[in-house]
Coordinates of C-alpha atoms and ligand atoms in Angstrom, one line a residue:
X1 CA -14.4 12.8 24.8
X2 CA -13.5 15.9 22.8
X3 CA -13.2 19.4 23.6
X4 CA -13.4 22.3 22.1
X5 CA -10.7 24.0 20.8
X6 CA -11.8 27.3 22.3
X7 CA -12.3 26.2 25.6
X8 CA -8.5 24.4 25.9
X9 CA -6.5 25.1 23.0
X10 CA -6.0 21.1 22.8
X11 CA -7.6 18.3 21.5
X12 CA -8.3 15.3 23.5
X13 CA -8.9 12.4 21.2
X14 CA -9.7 10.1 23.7
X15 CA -6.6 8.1 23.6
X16 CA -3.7 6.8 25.1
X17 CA -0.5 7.4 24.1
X18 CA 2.9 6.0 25.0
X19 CA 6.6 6.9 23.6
X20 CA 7.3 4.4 20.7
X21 CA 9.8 5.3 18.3
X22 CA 9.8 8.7 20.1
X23 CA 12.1 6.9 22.9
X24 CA 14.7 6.0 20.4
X25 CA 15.9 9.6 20.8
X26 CA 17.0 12.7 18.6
X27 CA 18.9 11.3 16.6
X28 CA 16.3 9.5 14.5
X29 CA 14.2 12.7 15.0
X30 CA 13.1 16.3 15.6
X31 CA 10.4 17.2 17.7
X32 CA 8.0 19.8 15.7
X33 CA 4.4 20.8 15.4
X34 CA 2.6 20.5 12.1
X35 CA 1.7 23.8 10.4
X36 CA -1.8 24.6 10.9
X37 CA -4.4 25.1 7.6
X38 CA -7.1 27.1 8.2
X39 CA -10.6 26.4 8.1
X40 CA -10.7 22.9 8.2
X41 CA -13.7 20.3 6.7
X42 CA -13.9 16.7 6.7
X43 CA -13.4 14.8 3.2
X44 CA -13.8 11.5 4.5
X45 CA -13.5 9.1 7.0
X46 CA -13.2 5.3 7.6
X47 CA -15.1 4.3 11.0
X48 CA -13.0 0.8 10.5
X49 CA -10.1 2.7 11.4
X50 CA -11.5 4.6 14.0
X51 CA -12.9 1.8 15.7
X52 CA -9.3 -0.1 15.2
X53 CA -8.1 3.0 17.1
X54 CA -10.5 2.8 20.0
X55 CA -11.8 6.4 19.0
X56 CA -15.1 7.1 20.6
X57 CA -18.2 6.6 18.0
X58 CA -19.0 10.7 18.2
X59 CA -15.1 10.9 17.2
X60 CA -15.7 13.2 14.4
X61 CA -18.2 15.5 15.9
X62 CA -15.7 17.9 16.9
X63 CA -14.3 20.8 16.0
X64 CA -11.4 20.4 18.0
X65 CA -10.6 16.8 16.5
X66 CA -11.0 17.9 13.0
X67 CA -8.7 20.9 13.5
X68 CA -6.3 18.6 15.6
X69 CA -6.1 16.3 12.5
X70 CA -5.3 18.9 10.3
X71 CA -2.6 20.4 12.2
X72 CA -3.6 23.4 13.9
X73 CA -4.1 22.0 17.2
X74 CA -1.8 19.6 19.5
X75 CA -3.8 16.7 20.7
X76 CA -3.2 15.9 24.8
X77 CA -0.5 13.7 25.9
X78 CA 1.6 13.8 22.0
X79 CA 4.8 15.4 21.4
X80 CA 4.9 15.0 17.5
X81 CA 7.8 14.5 15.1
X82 CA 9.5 13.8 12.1
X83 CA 11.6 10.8 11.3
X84 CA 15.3 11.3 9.1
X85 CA 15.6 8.0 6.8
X86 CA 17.4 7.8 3.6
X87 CA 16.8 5.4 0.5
X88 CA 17.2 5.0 -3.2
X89 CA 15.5 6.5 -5.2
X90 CA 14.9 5.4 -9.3
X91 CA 18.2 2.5 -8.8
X92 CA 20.7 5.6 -7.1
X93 CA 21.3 6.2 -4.0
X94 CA 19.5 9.9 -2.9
X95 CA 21.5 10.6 0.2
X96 CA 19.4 12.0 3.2
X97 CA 15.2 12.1 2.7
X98 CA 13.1 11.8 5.7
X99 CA 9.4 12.5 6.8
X100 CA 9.1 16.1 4.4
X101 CA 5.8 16.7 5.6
X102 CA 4.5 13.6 7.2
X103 CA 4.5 14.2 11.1
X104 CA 4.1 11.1 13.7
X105 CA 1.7 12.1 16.5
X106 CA 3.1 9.4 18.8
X107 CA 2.1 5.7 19.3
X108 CA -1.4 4.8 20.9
X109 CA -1.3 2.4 24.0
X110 CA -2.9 0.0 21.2
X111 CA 0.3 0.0 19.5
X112 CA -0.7 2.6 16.3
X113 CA 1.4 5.1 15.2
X114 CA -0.9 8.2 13.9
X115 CA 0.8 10.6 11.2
X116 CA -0.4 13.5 9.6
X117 CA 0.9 13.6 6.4
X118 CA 0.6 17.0 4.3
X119 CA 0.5 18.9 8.0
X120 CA 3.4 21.0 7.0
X121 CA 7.3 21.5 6.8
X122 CA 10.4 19.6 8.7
X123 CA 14.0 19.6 8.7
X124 CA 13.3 16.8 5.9
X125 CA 11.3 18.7 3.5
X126 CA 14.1 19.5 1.2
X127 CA 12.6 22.5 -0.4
X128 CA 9.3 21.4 -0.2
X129 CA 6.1 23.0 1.1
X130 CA 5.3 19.9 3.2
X131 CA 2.0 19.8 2.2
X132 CA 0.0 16.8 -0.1
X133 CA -2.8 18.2 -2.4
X134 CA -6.4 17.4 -2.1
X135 CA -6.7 14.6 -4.9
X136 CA -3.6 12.4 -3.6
X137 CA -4.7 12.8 -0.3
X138 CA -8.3 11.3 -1.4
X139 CA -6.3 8.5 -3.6
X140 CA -3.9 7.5 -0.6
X141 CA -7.5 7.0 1.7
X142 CA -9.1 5.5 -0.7
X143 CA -6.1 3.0 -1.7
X144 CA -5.2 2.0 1.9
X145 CA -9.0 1.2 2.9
X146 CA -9.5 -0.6 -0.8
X147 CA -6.0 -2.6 -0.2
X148 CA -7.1 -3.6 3.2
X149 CA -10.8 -4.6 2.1
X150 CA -8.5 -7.3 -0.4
X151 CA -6.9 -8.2 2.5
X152 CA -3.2 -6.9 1.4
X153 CA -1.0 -5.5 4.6
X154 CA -0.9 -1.4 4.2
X155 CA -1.2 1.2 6.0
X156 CA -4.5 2.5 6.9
X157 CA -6.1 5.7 6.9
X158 CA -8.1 7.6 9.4
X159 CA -9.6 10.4 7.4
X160 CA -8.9 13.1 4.5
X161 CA -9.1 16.8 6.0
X162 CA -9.3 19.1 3.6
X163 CA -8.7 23.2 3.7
X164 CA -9.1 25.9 0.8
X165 CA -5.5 27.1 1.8
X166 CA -4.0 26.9 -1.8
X167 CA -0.7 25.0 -2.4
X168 CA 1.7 25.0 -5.8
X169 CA 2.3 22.6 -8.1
X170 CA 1.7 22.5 -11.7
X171 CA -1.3 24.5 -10.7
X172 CA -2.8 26.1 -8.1
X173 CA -4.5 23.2 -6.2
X174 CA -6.1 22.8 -2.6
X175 CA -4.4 21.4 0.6
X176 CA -5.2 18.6 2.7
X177 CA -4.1 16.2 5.3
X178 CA -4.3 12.4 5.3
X179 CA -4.5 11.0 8.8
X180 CA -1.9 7.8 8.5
X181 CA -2.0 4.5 10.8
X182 CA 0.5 1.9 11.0
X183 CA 1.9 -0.2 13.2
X184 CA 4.9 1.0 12.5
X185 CA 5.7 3.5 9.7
X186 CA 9.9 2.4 9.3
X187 CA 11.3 2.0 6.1
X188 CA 14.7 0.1 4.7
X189 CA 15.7 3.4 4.4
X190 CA 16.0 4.3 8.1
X191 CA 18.5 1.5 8.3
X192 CA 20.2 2.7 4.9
X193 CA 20.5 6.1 6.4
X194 CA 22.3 4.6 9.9
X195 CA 24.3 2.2 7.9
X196 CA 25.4 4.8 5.2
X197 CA 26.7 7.5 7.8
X198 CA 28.7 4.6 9.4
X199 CA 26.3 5.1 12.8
X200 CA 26.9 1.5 13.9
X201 CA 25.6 2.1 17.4
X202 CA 22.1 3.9 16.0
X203 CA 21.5 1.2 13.4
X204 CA 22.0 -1.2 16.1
X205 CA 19.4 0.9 18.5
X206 CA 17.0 0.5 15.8
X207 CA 17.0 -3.1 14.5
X208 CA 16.7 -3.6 18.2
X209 CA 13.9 -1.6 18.6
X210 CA 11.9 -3.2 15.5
X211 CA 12.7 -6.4 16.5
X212 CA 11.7 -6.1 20.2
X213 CA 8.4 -4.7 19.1
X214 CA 7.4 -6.7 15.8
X215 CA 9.9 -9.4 15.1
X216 CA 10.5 -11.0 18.6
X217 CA 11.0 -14.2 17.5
X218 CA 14.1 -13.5 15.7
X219 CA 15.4 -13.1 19.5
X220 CA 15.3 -17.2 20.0
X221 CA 16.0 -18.2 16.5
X222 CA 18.0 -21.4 15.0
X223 CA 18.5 -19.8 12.2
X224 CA 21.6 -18.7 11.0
X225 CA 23.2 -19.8 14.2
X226 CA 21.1 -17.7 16.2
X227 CA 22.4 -14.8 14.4
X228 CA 18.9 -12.3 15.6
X229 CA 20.0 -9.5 12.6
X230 CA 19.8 -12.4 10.2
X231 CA 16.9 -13.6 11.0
X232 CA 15.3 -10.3 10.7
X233 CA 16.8 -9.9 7.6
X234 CA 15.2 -13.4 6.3
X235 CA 11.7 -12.2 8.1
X236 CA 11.4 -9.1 6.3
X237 CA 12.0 -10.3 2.6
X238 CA 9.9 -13.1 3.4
X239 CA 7.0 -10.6 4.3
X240 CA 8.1 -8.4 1.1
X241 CA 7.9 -11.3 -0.8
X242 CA 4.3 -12.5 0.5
X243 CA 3.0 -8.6 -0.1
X244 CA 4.7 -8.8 -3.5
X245 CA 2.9 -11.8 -4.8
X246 CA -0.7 -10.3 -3.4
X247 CA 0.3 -7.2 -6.0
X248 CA 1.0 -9.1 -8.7
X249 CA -2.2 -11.1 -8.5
X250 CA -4.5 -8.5 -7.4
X251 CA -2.8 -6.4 -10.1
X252 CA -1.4 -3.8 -8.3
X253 CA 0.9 -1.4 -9.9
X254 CA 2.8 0.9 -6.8
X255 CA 4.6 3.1 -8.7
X256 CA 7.7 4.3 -6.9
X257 CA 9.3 1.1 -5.3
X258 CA 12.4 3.4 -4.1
X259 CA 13.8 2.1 -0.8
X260 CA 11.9 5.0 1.6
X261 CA 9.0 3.4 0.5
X262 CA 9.4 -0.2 1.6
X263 CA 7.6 -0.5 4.8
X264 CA 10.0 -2.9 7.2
X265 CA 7.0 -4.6 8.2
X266 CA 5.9 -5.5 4.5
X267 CA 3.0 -3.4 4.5
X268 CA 2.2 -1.3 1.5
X269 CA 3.2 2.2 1.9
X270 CA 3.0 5.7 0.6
X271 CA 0.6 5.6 -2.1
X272 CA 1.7 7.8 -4.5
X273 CA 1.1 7.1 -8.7
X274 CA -0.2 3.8 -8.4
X275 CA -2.6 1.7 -10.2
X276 CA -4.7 -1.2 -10.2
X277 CA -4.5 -2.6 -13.8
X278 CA -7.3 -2.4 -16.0
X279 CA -6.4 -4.2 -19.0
X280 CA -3.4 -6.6 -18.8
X281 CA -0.6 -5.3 -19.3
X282 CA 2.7 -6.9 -17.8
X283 CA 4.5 -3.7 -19.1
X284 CA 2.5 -1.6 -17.6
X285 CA 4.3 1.8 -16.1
X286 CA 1.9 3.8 -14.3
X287 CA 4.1 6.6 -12.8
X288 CA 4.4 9.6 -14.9
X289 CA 7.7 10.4 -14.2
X290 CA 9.0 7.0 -14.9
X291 CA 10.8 7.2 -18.5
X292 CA 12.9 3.7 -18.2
X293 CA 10.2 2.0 -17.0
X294 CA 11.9 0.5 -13.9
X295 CA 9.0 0.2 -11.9
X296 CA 6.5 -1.2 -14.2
X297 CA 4.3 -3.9 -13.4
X298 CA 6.0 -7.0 -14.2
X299 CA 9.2 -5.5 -13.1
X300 CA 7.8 -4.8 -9.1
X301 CA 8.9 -8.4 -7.8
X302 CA 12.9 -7.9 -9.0
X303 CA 13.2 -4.5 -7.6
X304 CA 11.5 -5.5 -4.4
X305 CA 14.3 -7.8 -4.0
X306 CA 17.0 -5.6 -5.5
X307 CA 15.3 -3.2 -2.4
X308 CA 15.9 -6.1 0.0
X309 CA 19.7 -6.1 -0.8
X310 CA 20.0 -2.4 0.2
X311 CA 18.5 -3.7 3.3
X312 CA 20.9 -6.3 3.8
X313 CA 23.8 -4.3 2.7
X314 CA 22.5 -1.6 5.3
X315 CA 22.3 -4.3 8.2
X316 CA 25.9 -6.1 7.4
X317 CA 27.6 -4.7 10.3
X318 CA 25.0 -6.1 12.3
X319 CA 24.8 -9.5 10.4
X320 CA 28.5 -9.7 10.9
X321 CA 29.3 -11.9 7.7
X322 CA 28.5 -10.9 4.1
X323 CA 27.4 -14.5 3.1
X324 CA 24.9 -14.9 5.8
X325 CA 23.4 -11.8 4.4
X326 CA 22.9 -13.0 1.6
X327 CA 21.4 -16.6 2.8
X328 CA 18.9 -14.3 4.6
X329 CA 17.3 -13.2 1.2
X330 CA 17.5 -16.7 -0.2
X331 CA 14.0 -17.5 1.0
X332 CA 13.0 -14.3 -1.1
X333 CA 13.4 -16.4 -4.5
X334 CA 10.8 -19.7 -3.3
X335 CA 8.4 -18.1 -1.2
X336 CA 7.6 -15.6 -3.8
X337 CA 6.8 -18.0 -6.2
X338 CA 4.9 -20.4 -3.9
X339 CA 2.6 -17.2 -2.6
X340 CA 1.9 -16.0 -6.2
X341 CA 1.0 -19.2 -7.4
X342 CA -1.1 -20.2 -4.2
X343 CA -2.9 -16.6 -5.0
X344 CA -3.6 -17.7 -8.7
X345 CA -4.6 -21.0 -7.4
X346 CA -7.0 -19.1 -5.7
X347 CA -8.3 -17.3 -8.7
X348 CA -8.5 -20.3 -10.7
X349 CA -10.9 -22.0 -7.8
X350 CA -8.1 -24.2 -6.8
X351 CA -8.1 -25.4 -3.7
X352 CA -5.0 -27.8 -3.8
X353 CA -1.9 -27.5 -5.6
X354 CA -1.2 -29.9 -8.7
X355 CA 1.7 -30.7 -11.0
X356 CA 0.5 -28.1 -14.4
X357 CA -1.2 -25.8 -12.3
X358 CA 1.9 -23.2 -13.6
X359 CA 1.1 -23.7 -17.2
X360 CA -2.6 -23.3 -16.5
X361 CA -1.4 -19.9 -14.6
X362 CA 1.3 -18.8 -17.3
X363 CA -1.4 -19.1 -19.8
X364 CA -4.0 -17.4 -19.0
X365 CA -1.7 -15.0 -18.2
X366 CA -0.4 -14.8 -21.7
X367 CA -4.0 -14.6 -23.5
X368 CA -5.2 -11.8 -20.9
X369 CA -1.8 -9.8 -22.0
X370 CA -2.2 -10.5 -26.0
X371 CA -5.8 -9.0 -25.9
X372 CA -5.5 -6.5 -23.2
X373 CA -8.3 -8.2 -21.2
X374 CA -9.6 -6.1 -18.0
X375 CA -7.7 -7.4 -15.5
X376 CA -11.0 -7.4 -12.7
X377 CA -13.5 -8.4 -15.2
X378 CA -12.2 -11.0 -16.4
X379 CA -11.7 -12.9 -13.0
X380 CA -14.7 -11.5 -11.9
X381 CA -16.7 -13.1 -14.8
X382 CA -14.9 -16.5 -14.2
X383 CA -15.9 -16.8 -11.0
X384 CA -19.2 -16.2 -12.1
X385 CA -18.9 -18.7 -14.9
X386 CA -17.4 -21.0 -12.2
X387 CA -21.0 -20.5 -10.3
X388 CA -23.2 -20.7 -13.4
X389 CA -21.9 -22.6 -15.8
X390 CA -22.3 -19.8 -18.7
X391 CA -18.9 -19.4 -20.4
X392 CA -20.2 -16.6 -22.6
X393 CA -19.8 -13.5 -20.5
X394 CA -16.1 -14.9 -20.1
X395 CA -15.8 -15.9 -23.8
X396 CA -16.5 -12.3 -24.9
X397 CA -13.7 -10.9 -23.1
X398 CA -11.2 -12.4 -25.8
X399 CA -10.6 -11.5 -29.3
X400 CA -8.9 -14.8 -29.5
X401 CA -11.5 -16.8 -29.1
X402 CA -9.8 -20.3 -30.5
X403 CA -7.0 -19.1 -27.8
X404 CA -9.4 -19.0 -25.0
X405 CA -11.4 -21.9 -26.2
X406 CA -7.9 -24.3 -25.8
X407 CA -7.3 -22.6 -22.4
X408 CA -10.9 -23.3 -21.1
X409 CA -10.7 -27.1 -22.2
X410 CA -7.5 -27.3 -19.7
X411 CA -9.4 -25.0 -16.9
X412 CA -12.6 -27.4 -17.1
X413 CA -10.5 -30.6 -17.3
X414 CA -8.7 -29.7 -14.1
X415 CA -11.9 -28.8 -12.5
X416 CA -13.5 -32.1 -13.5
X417 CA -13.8 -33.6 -10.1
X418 CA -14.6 -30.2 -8.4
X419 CA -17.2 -29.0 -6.6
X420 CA -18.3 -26.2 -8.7
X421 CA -20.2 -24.4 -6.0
X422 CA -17.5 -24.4 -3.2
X423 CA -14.8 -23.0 -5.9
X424 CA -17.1 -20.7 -6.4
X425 CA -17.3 -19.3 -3.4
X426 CA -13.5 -19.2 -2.9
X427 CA -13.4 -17.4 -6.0
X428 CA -15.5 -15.2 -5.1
X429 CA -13.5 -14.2 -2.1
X430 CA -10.5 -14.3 -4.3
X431 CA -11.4 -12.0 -7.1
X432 CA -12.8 -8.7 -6.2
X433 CA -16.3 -7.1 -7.7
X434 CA -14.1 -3.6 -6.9
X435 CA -11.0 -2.3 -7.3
X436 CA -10.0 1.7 -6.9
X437 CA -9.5 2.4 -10.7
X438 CA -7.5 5.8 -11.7
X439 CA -11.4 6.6 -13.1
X440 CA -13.0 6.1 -10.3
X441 CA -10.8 7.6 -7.7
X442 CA -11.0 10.8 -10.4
X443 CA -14.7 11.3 -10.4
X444 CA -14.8 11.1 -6.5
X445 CA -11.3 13.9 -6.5
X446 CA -13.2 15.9 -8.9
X447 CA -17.0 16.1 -7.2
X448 CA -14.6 16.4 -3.9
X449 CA -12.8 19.8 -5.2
X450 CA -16.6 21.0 -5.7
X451 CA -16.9 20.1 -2.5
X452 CA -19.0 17.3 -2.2
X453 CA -17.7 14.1 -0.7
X454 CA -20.6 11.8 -1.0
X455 CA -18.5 10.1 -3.5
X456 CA -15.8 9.5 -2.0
X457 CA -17.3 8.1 1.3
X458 CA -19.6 5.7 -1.4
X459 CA -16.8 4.8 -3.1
X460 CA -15.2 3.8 -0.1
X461 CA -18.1 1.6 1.3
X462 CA -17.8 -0.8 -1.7
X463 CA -14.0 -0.9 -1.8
X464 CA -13.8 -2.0 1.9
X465 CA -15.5 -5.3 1.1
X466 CA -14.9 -5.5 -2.8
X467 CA -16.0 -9.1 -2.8
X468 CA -19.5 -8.1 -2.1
X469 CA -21.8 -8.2 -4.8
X470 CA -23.2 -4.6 -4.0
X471 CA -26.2 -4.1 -5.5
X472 CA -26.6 -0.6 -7.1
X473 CA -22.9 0.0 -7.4
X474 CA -22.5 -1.6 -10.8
X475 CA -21.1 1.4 -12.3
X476 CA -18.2 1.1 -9.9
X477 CA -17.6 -2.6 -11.7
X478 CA -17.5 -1.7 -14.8
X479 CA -14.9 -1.1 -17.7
X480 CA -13.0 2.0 -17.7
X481 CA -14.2 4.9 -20.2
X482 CA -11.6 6.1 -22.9
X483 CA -10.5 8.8 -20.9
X484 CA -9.2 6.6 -18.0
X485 CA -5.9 6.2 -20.4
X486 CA -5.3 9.5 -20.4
X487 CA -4.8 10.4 -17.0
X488 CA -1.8 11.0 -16.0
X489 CA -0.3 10.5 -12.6
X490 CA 3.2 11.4 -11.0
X491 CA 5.4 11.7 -8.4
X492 CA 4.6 15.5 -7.3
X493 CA 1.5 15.7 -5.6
Ligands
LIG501 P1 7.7 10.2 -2.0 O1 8.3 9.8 -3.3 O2 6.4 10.9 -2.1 O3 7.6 9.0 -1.0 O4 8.7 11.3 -1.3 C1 10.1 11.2 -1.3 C2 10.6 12.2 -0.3 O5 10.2 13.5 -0.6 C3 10.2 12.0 1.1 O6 11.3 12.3 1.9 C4 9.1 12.9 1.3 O7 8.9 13.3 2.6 C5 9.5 14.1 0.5 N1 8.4 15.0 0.0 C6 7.5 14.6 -1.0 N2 6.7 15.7 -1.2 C7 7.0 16.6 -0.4 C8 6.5 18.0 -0.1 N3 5.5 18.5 -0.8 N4 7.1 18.7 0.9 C9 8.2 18.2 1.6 N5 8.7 17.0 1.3 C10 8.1 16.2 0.4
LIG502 MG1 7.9 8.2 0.4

């Protein structure tokens, strides 16, 4: 049930809450309120997420819920407040970061923690307003609910509250809250910042709080002589390197792979100037702000584990012996490659693994990057082909047609004892119909800051199952216009 902000002052969002990180204690964070905006409206809102939460079904019929969301009104039974981490930021190390104007509401009894992210300044904010503008708020919602609907670990997203309160940045833009969900919202850099101010005793508090709560098995391991921190260590950049090869396949660009944004669990987080790729492009850089190029596509699965080593070096203490730290990211460099090629598999409509399944991969890989073939189209269209038997819509795709041609003769031979209509179907659940394009999460920011939001909750429907065939949303399928190239997307939002 929710009441009214006029009749309590509070918002009761109909949960249950218990301490979670909170209990940890002060020194891994400040209790604070979020800053209120004034005169709040909804922007959008994902009912999976609110059913995940155990929200009530009239959960957004409130005014007290949409203000509590936004900031300006505490919700019973939280004490909110920001987290102090650390990281590396673009290869150097960037000293003390923390949440800057995300703020943790508390942990549900389901095990959720809820943020508000944009709700205002903390002790972290480092000369920032602590607020997130309308348009990366409606990306970041968008992105979560689209990488979840392709079945990719990330954080979720409640809802997008927006308010006309204006906010600075290389214009005058409007302000607005994203309501976060995660099981847990830790970073490497929460250990980096323990391990770099030589606070043995906190960094051990908190590898022992995230492995009590979501690595428990690491408590009775073999491994590493039944070393727990190890373990841990192995777990995590065996998780990084499963979410890494669902990037690369999906083509998924992040954007800014800097160690505060490395999610311990190996979800996706903090959605800032990514992309999903439109035509191929290994190269592909899709952050504004980043000259050199060190986060580009085809550069994402290196720096993930040049990340993990941060991590180890952060945990050593705990670890005890420098070359077991390093045997724990061993795992990184097969299980990579065995999860990307198992997702290309996939793709291809291969079931079981075979002996020159790589070249088949590395090829097509190579023609789609010569001719700058749309990524989602393409493996959209062979999936099709794989149900219909017309190579055509495929064949047109390439420039290069004696190129794809040779490839195709190598596809169909190692399909030859298939059955066409059951890879197919895995193919179909493999390659997505929908992907959140720059374009497309554009039009919806843009009819959204003329306030209407029809197309961002329409937009929304079809990414959260994208392997749905959607009829009517074709224009949501299709290639990007000119203009998609030229937007341009950066770190400050
Ligand atoms: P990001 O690259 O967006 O993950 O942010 C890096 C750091 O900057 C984090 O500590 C953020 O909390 C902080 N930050 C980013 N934008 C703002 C802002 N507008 N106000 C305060 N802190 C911010
Ligand atoms: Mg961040």
């Amino acid at each position: 049930m929710s009441l009214l902000a006029e009749d309590t002052g509070v918002a009761d969002l109909g949960l249950r809450w218990k301490p979670g990180f909170h209990a940890l204690g002060p020194a891994f964070l400040t209790d604070l309120r979020p800053t209120p905006l004034p005169d709040p409206y909804w922007v959008g809102r994902s009912e999976a997420v609110a059913r995940d939460l155990g929200l009530p079904p009239d959960w957004h019929s409130s005014q007290a819920t949409l203000a509590a969301l936004t900031g300006s009104l505490p919700i019973v039974g939280t004490s909110p407040f920001a987290t102090v981490y650390s990281g590396h930021q673009f290869g150097v190390w960037a000293g003390q970061l923390g949440d800057g104007r995300a703020i943790m509401i508390g942990e549900t009894e389901g095990g959720l923690e809820v943020q508000l992210k944009g709700a205002g300044r903390t002790p972290y904010s480092r000369g920032g307003d602590g607020r997130a503008v309308l348009r990366s708020s409606i990306r970041e919602f968008l992105c979560s609910e689209a990488m979840h609907g392709l079945g990719i670990p990330t954080t979720r997203a409640l809802c997008v509250t927006g308010s006309d309160a204006q906010i600075y940045r290389e214009e005058v833009e409007s302000a607005a809250v994203v309501t976060r969900v995660a099981p847990s919202f830790v970073r490497f850099g929460h250990f980096e910042h323990f391990a770099a101010n030589q606070r043995e005793d906190e960094l051990r508090a908190l590898a022992d709080y995230v492995i009590d709560r979501y690595y428990p098995e690491c408590r009775t391991t073999d491994r590493f002589g039944g070393n727990a921190y190890a373990a841990f260590l192995e777990a995590v950049s065996e998780r990084t390197a499963a979410l890494l090869a669902q990037w690369q396949a999906v083509g998924f660009c992040h954007g800014v792979m800097n160690t505060d944004n490395m999610s311990i669990l190996g979800l996706t987080i903090d959605y800032g100037p990514f992309q999903f790729l439109d035509g191929f492009d290994p190269r592909h850089i899709c952050n504004h702000s980043d000259t050199n190029g060190r986060y580009a596509f085809n550069q994402q699965p290196n720096v993930a584990y040049w990340n993990l080593f941060c991590l180890a070096q952060a945990l050593l203490p705990l670890i005890g012996d420098q070359e077991v730290a390093v045997a724990a990211l061993e795992s990184y460099k097969t299980v990579f490659p065995n999860e990307f090629e198992g997702r290309m598999r996939a793709k291809l409509g291969l079931a079981e693994a075979a002996e020159d399944d790589r070249p088949l991969i590395e090829g097509v890989l190579k023609l789609l990057a010569a001719g700058k073939v749309d990524y989602t189209i393409f493996w959209r269209r062979l999936s099709g082909f794989m149900a219909d038997g017309n190579v055509e819509p495929v064949r047109d795709l390439f420039l290069d047609r004696e190129g794809f041609d040779a490839w195709m003769l190598s596809f169909s031979e190692r399909h030859a004892s298939t059955d066409r209509a059951l890879a197919a179907e895995l193919m179909r659940r493999t390659n997505p119909k929908f992907v959140l394009r720059n374009h497309l999460g554009q039009q919806a920011i843009e009819a959204s800051q003329q306030k209407d939001h029809s197309g961002v909750a329409t937009l929304l429907a079809v990414l959260q199952t994208p392997f749905e065939e959607h009829p009517g949303a074709d224009a949501y399928a299709g290639f990007p216009p000119d203009w998609a190239s030229t937007i341009e997307i950066s770190c400050s939002s």
